[in-house]
Tab-separated table of C-alpha atoms in Angstrom:
chain	number	residue	atom	x	y	z
Q	676	MET	CA	136.056	-10.723	86.752
Q	677	SER	CA	137.850	-11.088	90.070
Q	678	ALA	CA	139.678	-13.912	91.754
Q	679	SER	CA	137.301	-13.782	94.697
Q	680	SER	CA	134.440	-11.693	96.025
Q	681	SER	CA	134.442	-9.671	99.211
Q	682	THR	CA	131.950	-10.227	102.027
Q	683	ASP	CA	132.904	-6.889	103.619
Q	684	ALA	CA	129.789	-4.711	103.640
Q	685	THR	CA	131.870	-1.534	103.833
Q	686	ARG	CA	133.794	-1.371	100.600
Q	687	ARG	CA	136.412	1.290	100.014
Q	688	ARG	CA	136.665	3.289	96.814
Q	689	VAL	CA	139.828	3.479	94.702
Q	690	ALA	CA	140.298	5.518	91.555
Q	691	LEU	CA	142.680	3.738	89.194
Q	692	LEU	CA	144.343	6.126	86.742
Q	693	THR	CA	146.444	4.682	83.922
Q	694	LEU	CA	149.202	6.477	82.044
Q	695	GLY	CA	151.393	5.300	79.187
Q	696	CYS	CA	150.978	2.382	76.842
Q	697	ALA	CA	148.406	-0.332	76.236
Q	698	ARG	CA	150.527	-2.768	78.263
Q	699	ASN	CA	149.934	-0.571	81.300
Q	700	GLU	CA	146.195	-0.660	80.585
Q	701	VAL	CA	146.237	-4.468	80.801
Q	702	ASP	CA	148.199	-4.283	84.045
Q	703	SER	CA	145.625	-1.865	85.460
Q	704	GLU	CA	142.828	-4.298	84.692
Q	705	GLU	CA	144.693	-7.002	86.605
Q	706	LEU	CA	145.050	-4.583	89.527
Q	707	ALA	CA	141.342	-3.759	89.249
Q	708	ALA	CA	140.431	-7.443	89.554
Q	709	ARG	CA	142.684	-7.910	92.558
Q	710	LEU	CA	141.316	-4.796	94.255
Q	711	HIS	CA	137.690	-5.704	93.574
Q	712	GLY	CA	138.309	-9.152	95.020
Q	713	GLY	CA	139.890	-7.530	98.060
Q	714	GLY	CA	136.857	-5.427	98.890
Q	715	TRP	CA	137.528	-2.239	96.943
Q	716	ASP	CA	135.145	-0.510	94.556
Q	717	VAL	CA	137.228	0.396	91.513
Q	718	THR	CA	136.583	3.424	89.344
Q	719	THR	CA	138.507	5.559	86.867
Q	720	ASP	CA	137.013	8.739	88.328
Q	721	GLY	CA	138.870	10.337	91.233
Q	722	GLU	CA	135.811	12.039	92.686
Q	723	GLY	CA	134.955	10.680	96.114
Q	724	ALA	CA	137.803	8.161	96.099
Q	725	ASP	CA	139.490	7.102	99.326
Q	726	VAL	CA	142.663	6.295	97.423
Q	727	VAL	CA	143.918	7.326	93.988
Q	728	LEU	CA	146.196	4.667	92.521
Q	729	VAL	CA	148.243	5.989	89.579
Q	730	ASN	CA	149.714	3.393	87.222
Q	731	THR	CA	152.640	5.510	86.050
Q	732	CYS	CA	154.734	5.515	82.879
Q	733	GLY	CA	158.516	5.779	83.093
Q	734	PHE	CA	159.556	5.469	79.459
Q	735	VAL	CA	160.814	8.948	78.490
Q	736	GLU	CA	161.156	12.305	80.206
Q	737	LYS	CA	157.778	13.655	79.098
Q	738	ALA	CA	156.014	10.517	80.302
Q	739	LYS	CA	157.722	10.804	83.673
Q	740	HIS	CA	156.703	14.462	83.893
Q	741	ASP	CA	153.080	13.562	83.100
Q	742	SER	CA	153.151	10.890	85.805
Q	743	ILE	CA	154.421	13.367	88.415
Q	744	GLN	CA	151.804	15.946	87.439
Q	745	THR	CA	149.040	13.337	87.699
Q	746	LEU	CA	150.220	12.295	91.151
Q	747	LEU	CA	150.350	15.906	92.344
Q	748	ALA	CA	146.888	16.636	90.932
Q	749	ALA	CA	145.530	13.535	92.659
Q	750	ALA	CA	146.989	14.712	95.976
Q	751	ASP	CA	145.053	17.977	95.612
Q	752	THR	CA	141.769	16.038	95.784
Q	753	GLY	CA	142.384	15.112	99.402
Q	754	ALA	CA	142.510	11.377	98.665
Q	755	LYS	CA	145.496	9.298	99.632
Q	756	VAL	CA	147.758	8.877	96.607
Q	757	VAL	CA	149.703	5.743	95.674
Q	758	ALA	CA	152.091	5.314	92.743
Q	759	ALA	CA	152.507	1.996	90.924
Q	760	GLY	CA	153.622	1.079	87.431
Q	761	CYS	CA	156.821	1.624	85.508
Q	762	MET	CA	158.005	4.910	86.989
Q	763	ALA	CA	157.355	3.664	90.512
Q	764	GLU	CA	159.195	0.410	89.774
Q	765	ARG	CA	162.078	2.218	88.088
Q	766	TYR	CA	162.796	4.765	90.843
Q	767	GLY	CA	161.307	3.351	94.059
Q	768	LYS	CA	162.838	5.018	97.121
Q	769	GLU	CA	164.230	7.891	95.053
Q	770	LEU	CA	160.723	8.778	93.909
Q	771	ALA	CA	159.360	8.424	97.435
Q	772	ASP	CA	161.988	10.817	98.804
Q	773	SER	CA	161.255	13.433	96.142
Q	774	LEU	CA	157.445	13.087	96.196
Q	775	PRO	CA	156.157	13.269	99.783
Q	776	GLU	CA	152.638	13.842	98.412
Q	777	ALA	CA	152.462	10.117	97.623
Q	778	GLU	CA	151.526	7.898	100.561
Q	779	ALA	CA	153.278	4.903	98.988
Q	780	ILE	CA	155.463	3.962	96.030
Q	781	LEU	CA	154.774	0.354	95.044
Q	782	SER	CA	156.791	-2.189	93.084
Q	783	PHE	CA	155.527	-4.810	90.664
Q	784	ASP	CA	156.239	-7.230	93.525
Q	785	ASP	CA	153.398	-5.580	95.466
Q	786	TYR	CA	150.775	-6.376	92.806
Q	787	PRO	CA	149.673	-9.787	94.172
Q	788	ASP	CA	148.871	-8.085	97.508
Q	789	ILE	CA	147.651	-4.754	96.114
Q	790	ALA	CA	144.386	-4.764	98.103
Q	791	ALA	CA	146.267	-5.292	101.369
Q	792	ARG	CA	148.716	-2.530	100.427
Q	793	LEU	CA	145.888	-0.043	99.911
Q	794	ASP	CA	144.206	-1.243	103.126
Q	795	ALA	CA	147.436	-0.365	104.920
Q	796	VAL	CA	147.637	3.042	103.253
Q	797	LEU	CA	144.039	3.845	104.218
Q	798	ALA	CA	144.815	2.791	107.807
Q	799	GLY	CA	147.696	5.262	107.937
Q	800	GLU	CA	150.440	2.644	107.937
Q	801	THR	CA	153.803	3.335	106.346
Q	802	ILE	CA	154.921	1.153	103.437
Q	803	SER	CA	158.668	1.266	102.955
Q	804	PRO	CA	159.569	1.977	99.326
Q	805	HIS	CA	161.690	-0.534	97.459
Q	806	VAL	CA	165.223	0.005	96.245
Q	807	PRO	CA	165.142	-0.491	92.457
Q	808	ARG	CA	166.961	-3.427	90.932
Q	809	ASP	CA	167.535	-4.674	87.419
Q	810	ARG	CA	164.607	-7.042	86.944
Q	811	ARG	CA	166.428	-8.878	84.163
Q	812	GLU	CA	168.602	-10.405	86.868
Q	813	LEU	CA	165.586	-12.035	88.539
Q	814	LEU	CA	165.074	-14.521	85.700
Q	815	PRO	CA	167.341	-17.208	84.222
Q	816	LEU	CA	169.471	-16.198	81.275
Q	817	THR	CA	168.086	-19.093	79.220
Q	818	PRO	CA	164.575	-18.176	78.012
Q	819	VAL	CA	163.070	-21.681	78.262
Q	820	GLU	CA	163.951	-21.834	81.978
Q	821	ARG	CA	162.115	-18.650	82.926
Q	822	ARG	CA	158.594	-19.998	83.385
Q	823	ALA	CA	159.690	-21.979	86.431
Q	824	ALA	CA	160.949	-18.841	88.201
Q	825	ALA	CA	158.640	-17.307	90.820
Q	826	VAL	CA	158.892	-13.705	89.642
Q	827	VAL	CA	155.968	-11.268	89.465
Q	828	GLN	CA	155.135	-10.372	85.858
Q	829	PRO	CA	152.295	-7.824	85.637
Q	830	GLY	CA	149.565	-9.042	83.327
Q	831	HIS	CA	150.614	-12.689	83.673
Q	832	ALA	CA	148.810	-13.618	86.883
Q	833	VAL	CA	147.087	-17.015	87.047
Q	834	VAL	CA	144.463	-17.757	89.676
Q	835	ASP	CA	144.961	-21.531	89.709
Q	836	GLU	CA	147.757	-22.966	87.584
Q	837	HIS	CA	146.550	-26.525	88.218
Q	838	THR	CA	143.206	-25.875	86.502
Q	839	PRO	CA	143.091	-25.892	82.688
Q	840	ALA	CA	143.235	-22.355	81.331
Q	841	HIS	CA	139.752	-22.455	79.784
Q	842	LEU	CA	138.244	-23.300	83.189
Q	843	ARG	CA	140.151	-20.735	85.264
Q	844	THR	CA	138.838	-17.453	86.541
Q	845	VAL	CA	140.398	-14.675	84.467
Q	846	LEU	CA	142.219	-12.265	86.750
Q	847	ARG	CA	141.152	-9.153	84.904
Q	848	ARG	CA	138.391	-6.584	85.343
Q	849	ARG	CA	137.626	-4.291	82.417
Q	850	LEU	CA	137.790	-0.576	83.120
Q	851	ASP	CA	135.778	0.426	80.041
Q	852	THR	CA	133.071	-1.088	77.906
Q	853	GLY	CA	134.443	-0.350	74.426
Q	854	PRO	CA	134.608	-2.964	71.661
Q	855	VAL	CA	138.434	-3.018	71.621
Q	856	ALA	CA	140.785	-4.488	74.220
Q	857	SER	CA	144.482	-5.228	74.481
Q	858	LEU	CA	145.695	-8.763	75.089
Q	859	LYS	CA	149.189	-9.065	76.527
Q	860	LEU	CA	151.304	-11.637	74.693
Q	861	ALA	CA	154.403	-11.272	76.825
Q	862	SER	CA	156.340	-9.001	79.152
Q	863	GLY	CA	159.915	-7.802	79.178
Q	864	CYS	CA	162.557	-7.649	76.496
Q	865	ASP	CA	165.883	-9.338	75.806
Q	866	ARG	CA	167.114	-6.715	73.372
Q	867	ARG	CA	169.788	-4.241	74.466
Q	868	CYS	CA	168.968	-1.108	72.503
Q	869	THR	CA	171.329	1.571	73.757
Q	870	PHE	CA	168.610	4.231	74.125
Q	871	CYS	CA	166.035	2.130	76.020
Q	872	ALA	CA	165.741	1.537	79.760
Q	873	ILE	CA	162.584	-0.594	79.628
Q	874	PRO	CA	164.243	-4.040	80.013
Q	875	ALA	CA	165.888	-2.976	83.271
Q	876	PHE	CA	162.566	-2.291	85.021
Q	877	ARG	CA	160.268	-4.589	83.018
Q	878	GLY	CA	162.659	-7.535	83.091
Q	879	ALA	CA	163.642	-10.268	80.655
Q	880	PHE	CA	161.256	-11.562	78.006
Q	881	VAL	CA	158.535	-13.973	79.179
Q	882	SER	CA	155.683	-15.246	76.964
Q	883	ARG	CA	152.233	-16.174	78.130
Q	884	THR	CA	151.115	-19.615	76.989
Q	885	PRO	CA	148.695	-19.975	74.055
Q	886	ASP	CA	146.045	-21.623	76.231
Q	887	GLU	CA	146.093	-18.658	78.644
Q	888	LEU	CA	145.780	-16.188	75.774
Q	889	LEU	CA	142.924	-18.066	74.115
Q	890	ALA	CA	141.035	-18.341	77.403
Q	891	GLU	CA	141.418	-14.616	78.054
Q	892	ALA	CA	140.405	-13.828	74.471
Q	893	GLU	CA	137.199	-15.829	74.939
Q	894	TRP	CA	136.539	-14.023	78.210
Q	895	LEU	CA	137.086	-10.636	76.558
Q	896	ALA	CA	134.750	-11.604	73.717
Q	897	GLY	CA	132.147	-12.446	76.343
Q	898	THR	CA	132.372	-8.875	77.663
Q	899	GLY	CA	131.614	-7.451	74.210
Q	900	VAL	CA	135.126	-7.083	72.818
Q	901	ARG	CA	135.265	-7.357	69.026
Q	902	GLU	CA	138.879	-6.428	68.299
Q	903	LEU	CA	141.929	-7.782	70.115
Q	904	VAL	CA	145.147	-5.766	70.029
Q	905	LEU	CA	148.103	-8.000	70.861
Q	906	VAL	CA	150.675	-6.090	72.910
Q	907	SER	CA	154.091	-6.715	74.425
Q	908	GLU	CA	157.518	-5.097	74.464
Q	909	ASN	CA	158.476	-7.249	71.482
Q	910	SER	CA	155.768	-9.363	69.861
Q	911	THR	CA	158.132	-10.953	67.336
Q	912	SER	CA	159.904	-12.760	70.196
Q	913	TYR	CA	156.688	-14.460	71.277
Q	914	GLY	CA	157.202	-18.170	71.869
Q	915	LYS	CA	160.986	-18.266	71.990
Q	916	ASP	CA	160.855	-19.156	75.691
Q	917	LEU	CA	158.147	-21.731	74.922
Q	918	GLY	CA	160.451	-23.508	72.490
Q	919	ASP	CA	158.535	-22.445	69.389
Q	920	GLN	CA	159.685	-19.531	67.238
Q	921	ARG	CA	156.530	-19.884	65.105
Q	922	ALA	CA	154.155	-19.690	68.064
Q	923	LEU	CA	152.657	-16.347	67.024
Q	924	GLU	CA	152.015	-17.552	63.475
Q	925	LYS	CA	150.096	-20.500	64.921
Q	926	LEU	CA	148.265	-18.416	67.529
Q	927	LEU	CA	146.861	-15.767	65.185
Q	928	PRO	CA	144.288	-17.932	63.347
Q	929	GLN	CA	143.191	-19.446	66.671
Q	930	LEU	CA	142.538	-16.006	68.162
Q	931	ALA	CA	140.745	-14.900	64.993
Q	932	ALA	CA	138.470	-17.938	65.301
Q	933	VAL	CA	137.253	-16.993	68.804
Q	934	SER	CA	133.489	-16.470	68.647
Q	935	GLY	CA	132.619	-12.756	68.651
Q	936	ILE	CA	136.094	-11.562	67.674
Q	937	VAL	CA	136.115	-9.953	64.222
Q	938	ARG	CA	139.617	-8.497	64.137
Q	939	VAL	CA	142.986	-9.349	65.667
Q	940	ARG	CA	145.764	-6.782	65.452
Q	941	VAL	CA	149.439	-7.330	66.228
Q	942	SER	CA	151.569	-4.481	67.558
Q	943	TYR	CA	155.218	-3.916	68.522
Q	944	LEU	CA	157.045	-5.851	65.809
Q	945	GLN	CA	160.845	-5.771	65.658
Q	946	PRO	CA	161.909	-5.576	61.976
Q	947	ALA	CA	165.011	-7.723	62.461
Q	948	GLU	CA	162.868	-10.542	63.917
Q	949	THR	CA	159.903	-10.285	61.531
Q	950	ARG	CA	160.221	-13.573	59.700
Q	951	PRO	CA	158.606	-14.301	56.302
Q	952	GLY	CA	156.172	-16.758	57.877
Q	953	LEU	CA	154.955	-14.130	60.324
Q	954	VAL	CA	154.614	-11.548	57.546
Q	955	GLU	CA	152.456	-14.012	55.624
Q	956	ALA	CA	150.341	-14.832	58.689
Q	957	ILE	CA	149.603	-11.175	59.422
Q	958	ALA	CA	149.010	-10.279	55.773
Q	959	THR	CA	146.789	-13.192	54.767
Q	960	THR	CA	145.028	-14.756	57.783
Q	961	PRO	CA	141.262	-14.081	57.701
Q	962	GLY	CA	140.248	-12.019	60.715
Q	963	VAL	CA	143.779	-10.695	61.287
Q	964	ALA	CA	144.330	-7.059	60.334
Q	965	PRO	CA	146.969	-6.690	57.596
Q	966	TYR	CA	148.702	-4.165	59.797
Q	967	PHE	CA	152.422	-3.822	60.480
Q	968	ASP	CA	153.488	-1.828	63.529
Q	969	LEU	CA	157.231	-1.982	62.898
Q	970	SER	CA	159.740	-0.479	65.315
Q	971	PHE	CA	162.232	0.949	62.804
Q	972	GLN	CA	163.577	3.846	64.977
Q	973	HIS	CA	165.934	4.943	62.164
Q	974	SER	CA	167.073	3.699	58.760
Q	975	SER	CA	170.722	4.747	58.565
Q	976	GLU	CA	172.931	1.716	59.166
Q	977	PRO	CA	175.561	3.589	61.208
Q	978	VAL	CA	172.898	5.017	63.535
Q	979	LEU	CA	171.150	1.665	63.867
Q	980	ARG	CA	174.441	0.011	64.826
Q	981	ARG	CA	175.008	2.618	67.539
Q	982	MET	CA	171.472	1.922	68.729
Q	983	ARG	CA	172.449	-1.774	68.767
Q	984	ARG	CA	169.769	-2.524	66.211
Q	985	PHE	CA	169.875	-4.049	62.752
Q	986	GLY	CA	168.659	-3.055	59.314
Q	987	SER	CA	168.968	-0.348	56.713
Q	988	THR	CA	166.814	1.691	54.360
Q	989	GLU	CA	166.959	-1.006	51.693
Q	990	ARG	CA	166.254	-3.902	54.056
Q	991	PHE	CA	163.314	-2.083	55.604
Q	992	LEU	CA	161.890	-1.186	52.206
Q	993	GLU	CA	162.229	-4.818	51.159
Q	994	LEU	CA	160.327	-5.915	54.273
Q	995	LEU	CA	157.483	-3.534	53.481
Q	996	SER	CA	157.490	-4.600	49.839
Q	997	SER	CA	157.254	-8.277	50.758
Q	998	ALA	CA	154.259	-7.572	52.964
Q	999	ARG	CA	152.545	-5.420	50.321
Q	1000	SER	CA	152.993	-8.158	47.732
Q	1001	LEU	CA	150.600	-10.191	49.906
Q	1002	ALA	CA	148.300	-7.369	51.065
Q	1003	PRO	CA	148.605	-4.266	48.854
Q	1004	SER	CA	146.319	-2.113	51.012
Q	1005	LEU	CA	147.932	-3.034	54.329
Q	1006	GLY	CA	148.514	-0.505	57.095
Q	1007	ALA	CA	152.033	0.266	58.307
Q	1008	ARG	CA	153.285	2.549	61.037
Q	1009	SER	CA	156.519	3.212	62.894
Q	1010	ASN	CA	158.325	5.535	65.296
Q	1011	PHE	CA	161.652	7.266	64.689
Q	1012	ILE	CA	164.262	8.998	66.836
Q	1013	VAL	CA	166.073	12.063	65.514
Q	1014	GLY	CA	169.271	13.462	66.984
Q	1015	PHE	CA	170.647	10.181	68.313
Q	1016	PRO	CA	174.288	10.617	69.382
Q	1017	GLY	CA	176.526	10.608	66.323
Q	1018	GLU	CA	173.689	11.212	63.847
Q	1019	THR	CA	175.218	13.104	60.914
Q	1020	ARG	CA	173.523	15.128	58.226
Q	1021	ALA	CA	174.004	12.159	55.888
Q	1022	ASP	CA	172.311	9.876	58.423
Q	1023	PHE	CA	169.389	12.260	58.684
Q	1024	ASP	CA	169.100	12.535	54.904
Q	1025	GLU	CA	168.992	8.729	54.721
Q	1026	LEU	CA	166.087	8.715	57.159
Q	1027	VAL	CA	164.293	11.322	55.040
Q	1028	ARG	CA	164.815	9.085	51.993
Q	1029	PHE	CA	163.365	6.099	53.776
Q	1030	LEU	CA	160.254	7.913	54.968
Q	1031	THR	CA	159.682	9.330	51.500
Q	1032	GLU	CA	159.764	5.855	49.931
Q	1033	ALA	CA	158.171	3.770	52.709
Q	1034	ARG	CA	154.540	4.948	52.290
Q	1035	LEU	CA	153.706	4.582	55.965
Q	1036	ASP	CA	150.191	5.326	57.198
Q	1037	ALA	CA	151.282	6.715	60.557
Q	1038	ILE	CA	154.641	8.052	61.706
Q	1039	GLY	CA	155.769	9.049	65.182
Q	1040	ILE	CA	158.800	11.354	65.436
Q	1041	PHE	CA	160.672	11.792	68.727
Q	1042	ASP	CA	163.698	13.855	69.619
Q	1043	TYR	CA	166.491	11.998	71.374
Q	1044	SER	CA	167.080	12.624	75.067
Q	1045	ASP	CA	169.382	10.844	77.493
Q	1046	GLU	CA	167.643	8.256	79.653
Q	1047	ASP	CA	168.912	7.207	83.080
Q	1048	GLY	CA	170.814	3.945	83.021
Q	1049	THR	CA	171.087	3.621	79.242
Q	1050	GLU	CA	174.306	3.117	77.339
Q	1051	ALA	CA	173.570	5.979	74.944
Q	1052	ALA	CA	173.437	8.441	77.844
Q	1053	GLY	CA	177.200	7.955	78.133
Q	1054	PHE	CA	177.938	8.460	74.440
Q	1055	ALA	CA	180.221	11.436	73.823
Q	1056	ASP	CA	179.142	12.517	70.332
Q	1057	LYS	CA	175.889	14.245	71.295
Q	1058	VAL	CA	174.024	16.212	68.640
Q	1059	LYS	CA	173.459	19.884	69.515
Q	1060	SER	CA	169.979	20.647	70.825
Q	1061	ALA	CA	169.378	23.301	68.152
Q	1062	THR	CA	170.232	20.756	65.457
Q	1063	ILE	CA	167.922	18.171	67.011
Q	1064	LYS	CA	165.057	20.670	67.088
Q	1065	ARG	CA	165.636	21.669	63.457
Q	1066	ARG	CA	165.663	18.042	62.339
Q	1067	LEU	CA	162.638	17.215	64.495
Q	1068	ASP	CA	160.625	20.058	62.974
Q	1069	LYS	CA	161.605	19.123	59.431
Q	1070	LEU	CA	160.894	15.425	59.831
Q	1071	SER	CA	157.617	16.039	61.678
Q	1072	ALA	CA	156.371	18.277	58.872
Q	1073	LEU	CA	157.438	15.700	56.294
Q	1074	ALA	CA	155.731	12.908	58.231
Q	1075	ASP	CA	152.456	14.848	58.378
Q	1076	GLU	CA	152.591	15.452	54.633
Q	1077	LEU	CA	153.439	11.858	53.775
Q	1078	CYS	CA	150.744	10.400	56.030
Q	1079	SER	CA	148.159	12.770	54.567
Q	1080	GLN	CA	149.161	11.644	51.088
Q	1081	ARG	CA	148.847	8.012	52.137
Q	1082	ALA	CA	145.322	8.670	53.429
Q	1083	GLU	CA	144.441	10.391	50.134
Q	1084	ASP	CA	145.608	7.272	48.303
Q	1085	ARG	CA	142.688	5.429	49.914
Q	1086	LEU	CA	140.044	7.689	48.351
Q	1087	GLY	CA	137.542	5.549	46.457
Q	1088	SER	CA	138.738	2.345	48.104
Q	1089	THR	CA	136.707	0.087	50.360
Q	1090	VAL	CA	137.666	-0.321	54.010
Q	1091	GLU	CA	136.230	-2.451	56.800
Q	1092	VAL	CA	135.452	-0.140	59.706
Q	1093	LEU	CA	134.952	-1.286	63.282
Q	1094	VAL	CA	132.596	1.189	64.943
Q	1095	ASP	CA	134.165	2.469	68.168
Q	1096	THR	CA	131.904	5.285	69.347
Q	1097	ILE	CA	128.624	6.995	68.500
Q	1098	GLU	CA	128.286	10.415	70.104
Q	1099	ASP	CA	125.752	13.094	69.166
Q	1100	GLY	CA	125.035	11.252	65.936
Q	1101	VAL	CA	128.713	11.090	64.911
Q	1102	VAL	CA	129.757	7.519	64.102
Q	1103	GLU	CA	133.490	6.979	64.442
Q	1104	GLY	CA	135.536	3.855	63.929
Q	1105	ARG	CA	138.743	2.522	62.423
Q	1106	GLY	CA	139.778	0.729	59.299
Q	1107	ALA	CA	142.092	-2.271	59.427
Q	1108	HIS	CA	145.045	0.091	58.848
Q	1109	GLN	CA	144.155	2.221	61.888
Q	1110	ALA	CA	145.117	1.056	65.368
Q	1111	PRO	CA	143.305	2.538	68.379
Q	1112	GLU	CA	144.393	6.010	69.476
Q	1113	VAL	CA	147.552	6.320	67.367
Q	1114	ASP	CA	146.664	6.024	63.670
Q	1115	GLY	CA	143.669	8.256	63.093
Q	1116	SER	CA	140.076	7.196	62.599
Q	1117	THR	CA	137.290	6.817	60.047
Q	1118	THR	CA	134.041	8.749	60.380
Q	1119	LEU	CA	131.006	7.102	58.798
Q	1120	VAL	CA	128.500	9.347	57.044
Q	1121	ALA	CA	125.212	8.626	55.334
Q	1122	PRO	CA	125.092	8.942	51.532
Q	1123	GLU	CA	123.150	11.850	50.070
Q	1124	ASP	CA	120.442	9.546	48.740
Q	1125	GLY	CA	119.617	8.406	52.281
Q	1126	SER	CA	120.045	4.739	51.410
Q	1127	VAL	CA	121.856	4.035	54.693
Q	1128	ASP	CA	120.459	4.728	58.165
Q	1129	LEU	CA	123.358	5.454	60.522
Q	1130	ALA	CA	120.997	5.160	63.487
Q	1131	ALA	CA	121.060	1.399	62.924
Q	1132	LEU	CA	124.738	1.203	63.857
Q	1133	GLN	CA	126.219	0.574	67.280
Q	1134	PRO	CA	129.728	0.200	68.726
Q	1135	GLY	CA	131.222	-3.145	67.768
Q	1136	ASP	CA	129.647	-3.348	64.330
Q	1137	LEU	CA	132.066	-4.159	61.514
Q	1138	VAL	CA	130.980	-2.292	58.403
Q	1139	ARG	CA	132.291	-2.266	54.856
Q	1140	ALA	CA	132.500	1.353	53.672
Q	1141	ARG	CA	133.699	3.409	50.712
Q	1142	VAL	CA	136.205	6.196	51.438
Q	1143	VAL	CA	134.938	9.562	50.156
Q	1144	SER	CA	137.364	12.051	51.720
Q	1145	SER	CA	140.323	12.456	54.055
Q	1146	GLU	CA	141.774	15.013	56.435
Q	1147	GLY	CA	145.293	14.308	57.602
Q	1148	VAL	CA	145.344	10.624	58.571
Q	1149	ASP	CA	141.583	10.568	59.187
Q	1150	LEU	CA	139.097	9.227	56.654
Q	1151	VAL	CA	135.431	9.810	55.930
Q	1152	ALA	CA	133.538	6.853	54.463
Q	1153	VAL	CA	130.015	5.843	53.453
Q	1154	PRO	CA	128.751	2.459	54.731
Q	1155	VAL	CA	128.052	-0.086	52.019
Q	1156	GLU	CA	127.106	-3.205	53.962
Q	1157	MET	CA	127.318	-4.842	57.352
Q	1158	VAL	CA	130.129	-7.371	57.612
Q	1159	SER	CA	129.451	-8.482	61.202
Q	1160	ALA	CA	126.911	-6.955	63.575
Q	1161	ALA	CA	127.627	-6.665	67.263
Q	1162	ALA	CA	125.256	-8.485	69.591
Q	1163	GLY	CA	121.926	-6.709	69.568
Q	1164	SER	CA	122.683	-4.557	66.537
Q	1165	SER	CA	119.925	-4.070	63.992
Q	1166	GLY	CA	122.463	-3.674	61.213
Q	1167	VAL	CA	122.726	-1.176	58.367
Q	1168	ARG	CA	119.229	-0.470	57.131
Q	1169	GLY	CA	118.650	0.653	53.579
C-alpha cells in the first residue's frame, strides 16, 4: 500500500534488489511504497528497468563484497544503478569515489524523498554523496527522549502521525506474496560490542509503538501473511525508550490474536537482556513460536568480556534450561565468532563444551575479521589466520553434527508446519523451531496408505504432522490434521 497514488500516465520502472538481513527487507518494502506513490513501477526483476536500486548490506566483509558485485552486475544491464542501505549509509562519498558505475549513493536521510531522488537520476542530474557520520549522535542519549527527535529511521515511517495508527495508511508495499513477513520492532542498538559497527550507521535504539505494530500486523494479515517474524537489532530492548521494559511481553499475545495470524516468531534476542518474564511469554503464549534466537557469539567469559558482552557457558546453559522447562521441544539457534582477538585454546575448548551441551537446532559459525571503526580492530592480540581457519573448520563440522543430531531427536514427534511453498508437487514448510531461510525446513509427504491428499494443501496452511525422517537440519513429516487453513484452502482431505 502506498502513501499516495500517481496520476502520471508514464510510470518509470525500478528494480529493487535487497541484500542482507530481514530488517533490510522491511526497509525495501517501505522504499517500494514510497516509489510506487511517486509514480514508479516497482519490481524485483532487473529486466527492462530504468533504474536498479540496490539495498546494500554493510555488516561484514563478505556482505560488502556481495553488495559491490550486485551493483556491478546491475550496471552491466544498462540501467542506471543506485546504492542505498547499510553499505551506502556507512561509506557514502568513499563508496561513490570507488564505484563510478553507481549513478548515486544514497543515505537513509534520502528515503523520504526516494522517488524524487530516482527522478533526478533518470534525468541525468548529479546527486552529491553524503559524508558518513555516526548516527548515534543524531538522537538524545536518554532513550525516552528519542521519539521527539526528527531523525529518519528506515522502517519507522508514519504517513500521518495525527491519525490513530489503525486508521493510517501503512507505508509499506510487499515485494512477495508468501505467507511469512517480517515486522520491524525497532531500529538501532545501544550496545557497544567491540566487534560490531552496526550502531554507528544504524543509530541508537528506537522502538516502534505497539499501536503502529498492531496496525501493520493487521495490514500484513490482510495481504495473506500467516506468520510474523519480529525483527530488530536487539529485540530484548524493545520498549525501554517507551518507558516499559515489559512491552514485548505484553505485545506478543496481542500480535498472536490478530485475525489470520497463526504464528508469531521473535528474533535477535540478547541473552543478557532476556528476562524470565520474556522467556515465559515466548515459551508459553498460544500462537507464539517457542523459539529462541539468542545472540551468544561465544561462551568463554574472558572472550565475552573483550567483546563487551556478558555471560558464560553456565549462565547460557541455565537460560536454555529455564526455557526448556516451560517448552521442552522449543527451537533454539545462535551465531558464534571464532578467532576473536585474544581467544586462547582454552577459550575455544570452552566454546566447544557449550555447543556440545546446548542442544541448539541451528548454529552459525563465523571467522573473526577486523571491521572498520570497531574497537576490536585495534586490539593487538590477533589470532593467526591459520589458527582461525583450523578452529572454524573444526567448529563448523561439530555444529553440523550437533544440529543433525538435534533434528534426529525429533523423529516420531509431532510438529506444526506452516506451508511455505508448493512446487512441482513438493510441499515445503517449517516447524515452530525453524525460522525462514536460516534453520532448515520440513517437507510434507503423503503416507503410504494414501490417507492424506497433499493436493489439498496450499501456502499458508498450518498443519500438524508427524516427523518420519531427517537430513541435516531438514525434516520430513506426514500430515496428520489441519490446524488452521489459509483463506480458500480446502484443507487436508482423507
